[in-house]
PDB file of C-alpha atoms in Angstrom:
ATOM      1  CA  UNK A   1      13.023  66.361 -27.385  1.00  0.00           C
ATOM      2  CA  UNK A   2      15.663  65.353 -24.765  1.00  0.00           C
ATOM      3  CA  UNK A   3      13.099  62.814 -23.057  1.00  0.00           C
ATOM      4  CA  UNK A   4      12.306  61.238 -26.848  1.00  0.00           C
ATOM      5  CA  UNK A   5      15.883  60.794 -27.122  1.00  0.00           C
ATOM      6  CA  UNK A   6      16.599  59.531 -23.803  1.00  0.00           C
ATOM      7  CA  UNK A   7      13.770  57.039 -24.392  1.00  0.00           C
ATOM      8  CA  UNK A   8      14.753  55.803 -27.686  1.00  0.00           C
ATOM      9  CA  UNK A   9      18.336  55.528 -26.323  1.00  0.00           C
ATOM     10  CA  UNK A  10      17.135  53.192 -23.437  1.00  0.00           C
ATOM     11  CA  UNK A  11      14.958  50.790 -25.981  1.00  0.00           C
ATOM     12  CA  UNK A  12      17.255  50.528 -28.169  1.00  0.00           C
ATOM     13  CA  UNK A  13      19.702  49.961 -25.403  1.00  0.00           C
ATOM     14  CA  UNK A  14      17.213  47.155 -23.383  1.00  0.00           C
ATOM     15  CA  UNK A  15      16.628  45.687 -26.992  1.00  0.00           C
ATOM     16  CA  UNK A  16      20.441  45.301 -27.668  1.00  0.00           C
ATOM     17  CA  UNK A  17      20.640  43.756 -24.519  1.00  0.00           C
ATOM     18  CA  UNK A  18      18.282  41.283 -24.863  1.00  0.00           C
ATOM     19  CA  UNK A  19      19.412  40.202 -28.377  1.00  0.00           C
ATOM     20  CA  UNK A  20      22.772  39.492 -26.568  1.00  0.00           C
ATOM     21  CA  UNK A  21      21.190  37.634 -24.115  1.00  0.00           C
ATOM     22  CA  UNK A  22      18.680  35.767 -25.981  1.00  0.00           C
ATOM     23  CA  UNK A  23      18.193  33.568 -29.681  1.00  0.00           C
ATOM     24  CA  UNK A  24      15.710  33.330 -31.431  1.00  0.00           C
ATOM     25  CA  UNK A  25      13.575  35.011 -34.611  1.00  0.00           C
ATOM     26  CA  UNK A  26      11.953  38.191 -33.086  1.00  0.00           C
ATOM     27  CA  UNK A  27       8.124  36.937 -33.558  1.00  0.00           C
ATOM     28  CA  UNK A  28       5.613  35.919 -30.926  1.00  0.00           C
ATOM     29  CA  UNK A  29       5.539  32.695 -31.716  1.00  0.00           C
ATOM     30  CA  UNK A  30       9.041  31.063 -32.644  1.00  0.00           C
ATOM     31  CA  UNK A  31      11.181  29.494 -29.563  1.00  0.00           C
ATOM     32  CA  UNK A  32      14.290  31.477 -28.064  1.00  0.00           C
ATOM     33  CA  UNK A  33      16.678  30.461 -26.281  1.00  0.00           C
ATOM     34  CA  UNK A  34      19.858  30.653 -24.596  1.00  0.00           C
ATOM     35  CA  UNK A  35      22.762  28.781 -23.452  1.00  0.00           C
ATOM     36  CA  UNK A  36      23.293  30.881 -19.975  1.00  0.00           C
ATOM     37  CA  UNK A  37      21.264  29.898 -16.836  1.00  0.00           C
ATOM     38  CA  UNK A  38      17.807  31.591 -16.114  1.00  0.00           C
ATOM     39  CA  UNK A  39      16.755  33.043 -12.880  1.00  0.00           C
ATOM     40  CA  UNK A  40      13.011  34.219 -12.213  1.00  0.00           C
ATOM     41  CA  UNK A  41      12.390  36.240  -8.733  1.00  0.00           C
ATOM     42  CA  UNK A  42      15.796  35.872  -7.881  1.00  0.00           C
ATOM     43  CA  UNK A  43      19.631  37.017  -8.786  1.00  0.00           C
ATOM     44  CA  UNK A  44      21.110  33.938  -7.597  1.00  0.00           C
ATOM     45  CA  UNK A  45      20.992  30.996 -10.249  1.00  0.00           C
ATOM     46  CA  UNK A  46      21.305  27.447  -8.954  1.00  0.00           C
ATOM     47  CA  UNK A  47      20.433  25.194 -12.485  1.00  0.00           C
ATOM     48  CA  UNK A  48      19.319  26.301 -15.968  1.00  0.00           C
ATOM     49  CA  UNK A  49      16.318  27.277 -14.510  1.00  0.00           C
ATOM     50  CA  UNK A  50      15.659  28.709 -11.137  1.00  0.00           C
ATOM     51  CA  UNK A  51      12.618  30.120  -9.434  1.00  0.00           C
ATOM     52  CA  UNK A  52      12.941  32.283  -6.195  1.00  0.00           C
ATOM     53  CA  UNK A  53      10.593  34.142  -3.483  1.00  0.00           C
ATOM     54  CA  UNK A  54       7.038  32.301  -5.873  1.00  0.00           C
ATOM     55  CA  UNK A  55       5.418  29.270  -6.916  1.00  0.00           C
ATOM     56  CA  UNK A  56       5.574  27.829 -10.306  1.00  0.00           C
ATOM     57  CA  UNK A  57       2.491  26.792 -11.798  1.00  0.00           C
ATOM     58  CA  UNK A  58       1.514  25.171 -15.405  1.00  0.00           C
ATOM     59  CA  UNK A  59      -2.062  25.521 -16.026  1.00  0.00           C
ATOM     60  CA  UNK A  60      -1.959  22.475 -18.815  1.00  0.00           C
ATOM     61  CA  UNK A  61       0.379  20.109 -20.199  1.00  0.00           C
ATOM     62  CA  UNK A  62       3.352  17.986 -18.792  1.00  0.00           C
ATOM     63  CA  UNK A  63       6.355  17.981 -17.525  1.00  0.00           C
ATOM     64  CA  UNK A  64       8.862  16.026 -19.231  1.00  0.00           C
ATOM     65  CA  UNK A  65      12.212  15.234 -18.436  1.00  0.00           C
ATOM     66  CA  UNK A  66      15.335  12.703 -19.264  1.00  0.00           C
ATOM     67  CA  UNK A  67      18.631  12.311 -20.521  1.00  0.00           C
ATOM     68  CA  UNK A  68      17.851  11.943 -24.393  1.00  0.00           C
ATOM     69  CA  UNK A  69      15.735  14.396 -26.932  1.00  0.00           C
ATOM     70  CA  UNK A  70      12.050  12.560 -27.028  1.00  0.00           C
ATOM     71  CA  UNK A  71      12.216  10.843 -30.007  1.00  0.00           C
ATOM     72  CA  UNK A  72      11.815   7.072 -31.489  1.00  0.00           C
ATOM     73  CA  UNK A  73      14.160   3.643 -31.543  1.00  0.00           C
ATOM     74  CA  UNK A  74      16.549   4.245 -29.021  1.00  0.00           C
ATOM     75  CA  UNK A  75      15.219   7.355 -27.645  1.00  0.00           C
ATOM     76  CA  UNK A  76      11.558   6.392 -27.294  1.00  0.00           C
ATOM     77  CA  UNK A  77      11.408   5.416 -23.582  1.00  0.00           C
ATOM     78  CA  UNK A  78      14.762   7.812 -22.394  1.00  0.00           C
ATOM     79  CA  UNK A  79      12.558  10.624 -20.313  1.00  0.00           C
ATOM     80  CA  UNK A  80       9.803  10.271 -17.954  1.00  0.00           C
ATOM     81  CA  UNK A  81       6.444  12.315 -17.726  1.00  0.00           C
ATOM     82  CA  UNK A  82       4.932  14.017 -15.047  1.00  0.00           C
ATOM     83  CA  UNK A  83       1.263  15.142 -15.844  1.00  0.00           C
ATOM     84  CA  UNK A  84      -2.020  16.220 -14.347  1.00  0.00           C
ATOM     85  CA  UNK A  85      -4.884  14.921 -15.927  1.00  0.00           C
ATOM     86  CA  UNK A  86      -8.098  15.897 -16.887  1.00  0.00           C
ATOM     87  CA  UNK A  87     -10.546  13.826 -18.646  1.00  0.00           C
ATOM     88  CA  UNK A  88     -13.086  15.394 -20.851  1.00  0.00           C
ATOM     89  CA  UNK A  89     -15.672  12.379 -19.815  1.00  0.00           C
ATOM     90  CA  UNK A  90     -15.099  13.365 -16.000  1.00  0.00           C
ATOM     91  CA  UNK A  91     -14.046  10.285 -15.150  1.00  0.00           C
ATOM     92  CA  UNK A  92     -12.605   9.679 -11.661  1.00  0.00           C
ATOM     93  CA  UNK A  93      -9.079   9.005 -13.600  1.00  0.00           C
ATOM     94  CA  UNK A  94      -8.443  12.709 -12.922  1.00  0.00           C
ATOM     95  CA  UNK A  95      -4.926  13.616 -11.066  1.00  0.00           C
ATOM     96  CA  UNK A  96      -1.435  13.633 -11.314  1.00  0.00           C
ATOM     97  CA  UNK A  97       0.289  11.075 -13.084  1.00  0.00           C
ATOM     98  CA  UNK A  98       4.400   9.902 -13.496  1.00  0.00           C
ATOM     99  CA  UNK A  99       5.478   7.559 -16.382  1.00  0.00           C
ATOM    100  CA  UNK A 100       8.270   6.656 -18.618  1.00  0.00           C
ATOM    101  CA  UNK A 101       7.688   8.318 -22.223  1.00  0.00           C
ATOM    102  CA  UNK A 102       5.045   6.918 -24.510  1.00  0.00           C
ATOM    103  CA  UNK A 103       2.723   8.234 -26.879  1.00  0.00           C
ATOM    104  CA  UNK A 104       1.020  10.164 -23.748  1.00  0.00           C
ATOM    105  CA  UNK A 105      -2.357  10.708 -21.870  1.00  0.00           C
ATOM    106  CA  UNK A 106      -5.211  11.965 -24.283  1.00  0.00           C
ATOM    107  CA  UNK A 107      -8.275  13.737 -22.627  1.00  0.00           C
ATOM    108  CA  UNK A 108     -10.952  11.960 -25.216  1.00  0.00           C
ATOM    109  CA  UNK A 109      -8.960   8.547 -24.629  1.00  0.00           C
ATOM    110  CA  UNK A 110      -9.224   6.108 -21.576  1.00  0.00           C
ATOM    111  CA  UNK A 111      -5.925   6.224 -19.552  1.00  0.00           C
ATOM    112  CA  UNK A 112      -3.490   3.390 -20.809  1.00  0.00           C
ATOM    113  CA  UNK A 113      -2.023   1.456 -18.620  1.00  0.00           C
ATOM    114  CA  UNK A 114       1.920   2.253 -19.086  1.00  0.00           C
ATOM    115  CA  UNK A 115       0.555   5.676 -17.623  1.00  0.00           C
ATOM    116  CA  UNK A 116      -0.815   4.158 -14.363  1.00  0.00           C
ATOM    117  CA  UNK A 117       2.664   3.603 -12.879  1.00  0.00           C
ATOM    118  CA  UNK A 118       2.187   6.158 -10.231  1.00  0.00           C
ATOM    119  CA  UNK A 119      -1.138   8.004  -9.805  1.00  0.00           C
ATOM    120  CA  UNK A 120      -2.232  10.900  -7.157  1.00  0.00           C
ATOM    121  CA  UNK A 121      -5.915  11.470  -7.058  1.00  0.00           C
ATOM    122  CA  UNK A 122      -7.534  14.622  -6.224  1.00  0.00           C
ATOM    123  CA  UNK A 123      -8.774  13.117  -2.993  1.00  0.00           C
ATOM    124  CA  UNK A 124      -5.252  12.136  -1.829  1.00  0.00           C
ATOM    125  CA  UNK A 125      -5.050   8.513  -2.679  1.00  0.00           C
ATOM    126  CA  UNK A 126      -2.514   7.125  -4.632  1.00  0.00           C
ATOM    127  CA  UNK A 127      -2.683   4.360  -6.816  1.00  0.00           C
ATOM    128  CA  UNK A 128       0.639   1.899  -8.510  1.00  0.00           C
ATOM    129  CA  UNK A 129      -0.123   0.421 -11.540  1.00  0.00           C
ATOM    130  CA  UNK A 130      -3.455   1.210 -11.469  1.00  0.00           C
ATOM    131  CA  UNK A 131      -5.940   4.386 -11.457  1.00  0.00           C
ATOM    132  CA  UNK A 132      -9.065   2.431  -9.985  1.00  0.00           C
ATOM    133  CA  UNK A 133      -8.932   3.663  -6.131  1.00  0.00           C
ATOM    134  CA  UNK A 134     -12.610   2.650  -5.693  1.00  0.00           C
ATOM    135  CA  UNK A 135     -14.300  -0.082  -4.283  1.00  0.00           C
ATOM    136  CA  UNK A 136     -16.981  -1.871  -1.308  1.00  0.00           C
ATOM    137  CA  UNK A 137     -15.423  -0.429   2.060  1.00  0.00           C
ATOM    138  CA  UNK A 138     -12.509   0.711   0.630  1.00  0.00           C
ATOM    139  CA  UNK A 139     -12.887   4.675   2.053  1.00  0.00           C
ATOM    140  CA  UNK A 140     -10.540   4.144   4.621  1.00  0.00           C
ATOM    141  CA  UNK A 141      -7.241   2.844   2.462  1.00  0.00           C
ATOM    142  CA  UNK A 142      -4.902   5.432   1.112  1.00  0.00           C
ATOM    143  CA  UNK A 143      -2.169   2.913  -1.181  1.00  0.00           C
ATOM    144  CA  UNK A 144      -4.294   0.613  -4.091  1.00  0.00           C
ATOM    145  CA  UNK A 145      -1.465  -1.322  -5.952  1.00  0.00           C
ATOM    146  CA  UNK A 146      -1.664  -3.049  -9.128  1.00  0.00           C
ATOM    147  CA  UNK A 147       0.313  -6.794  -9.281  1.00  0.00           C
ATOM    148  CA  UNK A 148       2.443  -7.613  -6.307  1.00  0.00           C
ATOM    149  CA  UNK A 149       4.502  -5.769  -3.225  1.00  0.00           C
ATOM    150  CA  UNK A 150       8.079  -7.195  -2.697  1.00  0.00           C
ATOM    151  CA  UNK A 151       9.826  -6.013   0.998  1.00  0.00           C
ATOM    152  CA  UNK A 152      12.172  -7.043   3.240  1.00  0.00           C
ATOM    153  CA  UNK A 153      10.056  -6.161   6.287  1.00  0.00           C
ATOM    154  CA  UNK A 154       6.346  -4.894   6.534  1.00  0.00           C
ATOM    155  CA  UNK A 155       4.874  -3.828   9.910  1.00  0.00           C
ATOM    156  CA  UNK A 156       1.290  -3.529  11.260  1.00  0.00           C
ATOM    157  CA  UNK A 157       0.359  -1.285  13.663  1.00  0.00           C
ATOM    158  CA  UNK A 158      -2.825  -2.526  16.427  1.00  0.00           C
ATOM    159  CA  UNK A 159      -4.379   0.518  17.388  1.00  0.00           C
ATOM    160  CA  UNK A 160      -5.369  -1.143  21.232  1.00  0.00           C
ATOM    161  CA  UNK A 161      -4.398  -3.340  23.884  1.00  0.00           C
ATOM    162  CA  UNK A 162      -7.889  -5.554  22.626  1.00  0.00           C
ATOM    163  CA  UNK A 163      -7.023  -5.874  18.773  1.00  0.00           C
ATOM    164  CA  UNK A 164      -4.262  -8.328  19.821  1.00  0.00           C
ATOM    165  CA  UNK A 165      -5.922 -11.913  20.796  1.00  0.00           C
ATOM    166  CA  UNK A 166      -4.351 -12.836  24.069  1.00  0.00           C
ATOM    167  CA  UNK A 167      -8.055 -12.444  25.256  1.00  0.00           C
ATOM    168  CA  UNK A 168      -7.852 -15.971  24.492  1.00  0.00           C
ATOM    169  CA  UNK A 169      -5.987 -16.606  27.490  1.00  0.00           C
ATOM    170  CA  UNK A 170      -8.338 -14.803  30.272  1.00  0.00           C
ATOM    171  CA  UNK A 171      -9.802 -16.898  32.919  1.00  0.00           C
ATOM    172  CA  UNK A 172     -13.506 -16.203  31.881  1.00  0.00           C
ATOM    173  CA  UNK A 173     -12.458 -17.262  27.925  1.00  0.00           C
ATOM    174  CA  UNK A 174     -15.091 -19.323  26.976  1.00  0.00           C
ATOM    175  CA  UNK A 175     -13.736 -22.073  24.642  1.00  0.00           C
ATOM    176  CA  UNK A 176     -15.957 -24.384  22.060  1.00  0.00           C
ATOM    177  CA  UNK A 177     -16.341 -27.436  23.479  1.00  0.00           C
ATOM    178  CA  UNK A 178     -14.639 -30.301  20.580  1.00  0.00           C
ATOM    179  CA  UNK A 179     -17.788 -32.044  20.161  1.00  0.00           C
ATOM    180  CA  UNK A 180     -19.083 -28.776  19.117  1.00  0.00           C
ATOM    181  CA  UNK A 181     -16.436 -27.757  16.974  1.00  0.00           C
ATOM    182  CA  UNK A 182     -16.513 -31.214  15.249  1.00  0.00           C
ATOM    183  CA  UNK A 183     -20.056 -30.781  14.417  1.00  0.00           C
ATOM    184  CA  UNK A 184     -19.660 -26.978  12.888  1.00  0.00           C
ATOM    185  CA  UNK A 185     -16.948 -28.378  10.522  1.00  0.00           C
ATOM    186  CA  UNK A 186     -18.691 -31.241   9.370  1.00  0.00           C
ATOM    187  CA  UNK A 187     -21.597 -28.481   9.099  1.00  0.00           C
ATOM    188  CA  UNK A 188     -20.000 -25.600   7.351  1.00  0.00           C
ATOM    189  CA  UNK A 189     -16.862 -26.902   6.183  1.00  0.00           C
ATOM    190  CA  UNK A 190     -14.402 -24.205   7.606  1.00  0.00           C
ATOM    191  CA  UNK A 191     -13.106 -23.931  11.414  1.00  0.00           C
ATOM    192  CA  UNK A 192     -15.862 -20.878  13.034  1.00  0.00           C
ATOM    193  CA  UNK A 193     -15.268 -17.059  12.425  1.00  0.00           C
ATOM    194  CA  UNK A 194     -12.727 -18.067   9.359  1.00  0.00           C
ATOM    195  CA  UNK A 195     -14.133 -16.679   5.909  1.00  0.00           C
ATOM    196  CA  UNK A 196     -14.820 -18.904   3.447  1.00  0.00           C
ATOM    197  CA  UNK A 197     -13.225 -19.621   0.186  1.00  0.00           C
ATOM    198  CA  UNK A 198     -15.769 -18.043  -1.968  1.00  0.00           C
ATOM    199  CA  UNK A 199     -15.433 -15.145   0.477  1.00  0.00           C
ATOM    200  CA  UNK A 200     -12.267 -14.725   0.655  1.00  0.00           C
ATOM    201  CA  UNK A 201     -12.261 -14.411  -3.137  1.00  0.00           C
ATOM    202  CA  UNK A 202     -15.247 -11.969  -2.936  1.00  0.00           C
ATOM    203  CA  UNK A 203     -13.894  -9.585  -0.684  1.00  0.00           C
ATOM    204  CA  UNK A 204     -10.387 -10.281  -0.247  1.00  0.00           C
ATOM    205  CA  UNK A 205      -8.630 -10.477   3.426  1.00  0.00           C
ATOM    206  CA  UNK A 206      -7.578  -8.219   6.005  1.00  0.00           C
ATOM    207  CA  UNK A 207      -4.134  -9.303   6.172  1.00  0.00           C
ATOM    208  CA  UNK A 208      -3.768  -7.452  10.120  1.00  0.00           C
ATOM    209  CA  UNK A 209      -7.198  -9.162  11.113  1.00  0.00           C
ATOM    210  CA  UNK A 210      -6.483 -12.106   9.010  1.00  0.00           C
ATOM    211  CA  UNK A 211      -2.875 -12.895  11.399  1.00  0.00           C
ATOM    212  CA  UNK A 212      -4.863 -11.864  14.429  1.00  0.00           C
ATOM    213  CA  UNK A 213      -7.692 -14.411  13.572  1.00  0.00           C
ATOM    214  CA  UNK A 214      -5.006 -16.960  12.726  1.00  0.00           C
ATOM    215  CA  UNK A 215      -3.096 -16.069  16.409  1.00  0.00           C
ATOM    216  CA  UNK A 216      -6.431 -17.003  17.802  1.00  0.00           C
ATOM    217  CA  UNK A 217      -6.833 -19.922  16.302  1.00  0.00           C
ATOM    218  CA  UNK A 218      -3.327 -21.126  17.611  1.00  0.00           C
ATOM    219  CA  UNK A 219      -3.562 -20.134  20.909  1.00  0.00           C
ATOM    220  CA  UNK A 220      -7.225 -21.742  21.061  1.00  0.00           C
ATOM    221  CA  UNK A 221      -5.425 -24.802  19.572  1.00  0.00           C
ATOM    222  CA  UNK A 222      -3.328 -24.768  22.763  1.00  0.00           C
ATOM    223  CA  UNK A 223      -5.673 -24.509  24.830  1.00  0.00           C
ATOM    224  CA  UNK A 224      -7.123 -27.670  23.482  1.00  0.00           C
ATOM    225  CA  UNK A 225      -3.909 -29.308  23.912  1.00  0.00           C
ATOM    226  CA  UNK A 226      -3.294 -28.849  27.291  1.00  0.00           C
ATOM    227  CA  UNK A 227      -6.967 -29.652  28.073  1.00  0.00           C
ATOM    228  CA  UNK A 228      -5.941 -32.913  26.368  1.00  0.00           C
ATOM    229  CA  UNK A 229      -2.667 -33.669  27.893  1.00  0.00           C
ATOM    230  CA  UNK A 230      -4.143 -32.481  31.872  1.00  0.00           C
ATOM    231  CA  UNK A 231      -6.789 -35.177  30.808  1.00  0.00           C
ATOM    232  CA  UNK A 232      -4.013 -37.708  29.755  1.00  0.00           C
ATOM    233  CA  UNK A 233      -2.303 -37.112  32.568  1.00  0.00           C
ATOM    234  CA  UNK A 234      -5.432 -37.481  34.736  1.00  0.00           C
ATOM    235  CA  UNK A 235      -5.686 -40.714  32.906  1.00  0.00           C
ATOM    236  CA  UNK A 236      -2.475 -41.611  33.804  1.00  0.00           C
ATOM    237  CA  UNK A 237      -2.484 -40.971  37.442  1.00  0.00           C
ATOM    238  CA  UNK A 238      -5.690 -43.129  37.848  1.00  0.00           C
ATOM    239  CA  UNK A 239      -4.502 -46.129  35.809  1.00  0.00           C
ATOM    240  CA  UNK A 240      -1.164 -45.737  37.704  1.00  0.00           C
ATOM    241  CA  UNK A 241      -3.163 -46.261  40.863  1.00  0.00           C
ATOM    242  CA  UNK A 242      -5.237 -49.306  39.699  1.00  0.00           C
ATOM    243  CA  UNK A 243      -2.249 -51.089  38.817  1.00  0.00           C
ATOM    244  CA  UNK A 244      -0.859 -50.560  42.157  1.00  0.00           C
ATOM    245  CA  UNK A 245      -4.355 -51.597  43.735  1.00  0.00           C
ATOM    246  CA  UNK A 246      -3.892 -54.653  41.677  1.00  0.00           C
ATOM    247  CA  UNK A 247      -0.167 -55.126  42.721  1.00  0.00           C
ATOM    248  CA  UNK A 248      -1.115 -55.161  46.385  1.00  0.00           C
ATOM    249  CA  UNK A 249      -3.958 -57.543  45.956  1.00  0.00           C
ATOM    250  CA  UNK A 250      -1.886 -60.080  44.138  1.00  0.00           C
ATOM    251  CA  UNK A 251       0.407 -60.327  46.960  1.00  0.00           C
ATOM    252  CA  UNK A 252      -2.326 -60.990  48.747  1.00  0.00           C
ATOM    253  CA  UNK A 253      -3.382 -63.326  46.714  1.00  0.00           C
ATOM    254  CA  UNK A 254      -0.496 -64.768  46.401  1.00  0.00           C
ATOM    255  CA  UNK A 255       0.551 -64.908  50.429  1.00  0.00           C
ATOM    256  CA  UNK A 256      -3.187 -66.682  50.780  1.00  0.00           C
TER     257      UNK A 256
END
């Protein structure tokens, strides 16, 4: 009879307790709250909600979070949405995506695209702006972005000494002859190697092998001009000489 006691003692005691400590209509299924802090797997409490020695992990839904109660008017776009997705039609817009409030992501629904403002795939890409992180040789790039990039600096790294194009310069560099580059533009319309327009639209550029190209191109272009002014200057020499052949026999002339 002592134990019964004991035991109703400590419910009624653990019940009181959490009445103190919590709000709320004492049903399954209406919220309760509180306006302390809440600590899980720890004593210590850092925020209103703190998690300690474990992982936290929500099997469905979003996260949601802002300044402002979700709401309409005003309120509508105050909180931003962090959200794993799973399509029901399996498409490959499944992963984790972050975007200021709207009406949401709907599983029978294609993904609109105020959600697309950051996306994570499940095979580690990442897409801005857009969700499509698919396409012809694209297995190798990790960042697809939607509309333009705006920096202050951007750098490129060549993975060897022979990505760079001062190959150009070697001794053994064989360079196109003019007459044979004149007759490949008249030909083909572009200068040799250079993609075309219509494939440059097709595919798009490598903007690394596009400068590299480009560097080529300019220090070929050198090349050519200092071909061109040695040949002047050959030119100049020898014409220089004639005229003093001719000086001496005027004199000659002349002195006759």
């Amino acid at each position: 009879m002592k134990k019964i006691t004991v035991i109703l003692f400590a419910l009624l005691g653990a019940n009181s307790l959490f009445s103190q400590q919590w709000t709320g209509n004492n049903t399954n299924t209406d919220p309760i709250y509180r306006g302390g802090s809440v600590s899980v797997g720890t004593a210590q409490s850092y925020d209103k909600f703190t998690v300690g020695k474990g992982n936290l992990r929500m099997v469905d839904g979003a996260v949601k979070f802002g300044y402002f109660t979700p709401g309409t008017g005003v309120n509508h776009d105050s909180y931003f949405t962090i959200q794993n997705f799973r399509s029901l039609s399996g498409s490959n817009a499944n992963g984790l995506y972050i975007y200021p409030s709207h009406s949401g992501l709907s599983p029978i629904n294609d993904v609109p695209s105020e959600s697309k403002v950051f996306f994570v795939s499940s095979t580690s890409k990442i897409g801005m702006g857009t969700n499509t992180l698919t396409c012809v040789d694209c297995d190798n790039y990790r960042l697809f972005v939607k509309d333009g990039i705006k920096t202050e600096k951007l750098k490129v790294e060549i993975a060897a000494n022979n990505g760079w194009a001062d190959y150009v310069f070697a001794k053994d560099y064989k360079l196109m002859p003019l007459k044979e580059l004149q007759a490949y533009i008249d030909d083909k319309g572009h200068l040799p190697e250079v993609p075309t327009t219509e494939e440059a639209i097709k595919n798009g550029i490598e903007l690394k092998e596009m400068n590299i190209l480009l560097l080529k191109k300019v220090e070929e272009l050198t090349l050519y001009t200092l071909q061109q002014q040695n040949q002047m200057e050959k030119q100049q020499k020898f014409m220089d000489e004639q005229n003093k052949r001719i000086e001496i026999l005027e004199k000659k002339h002349v002195n006759n």
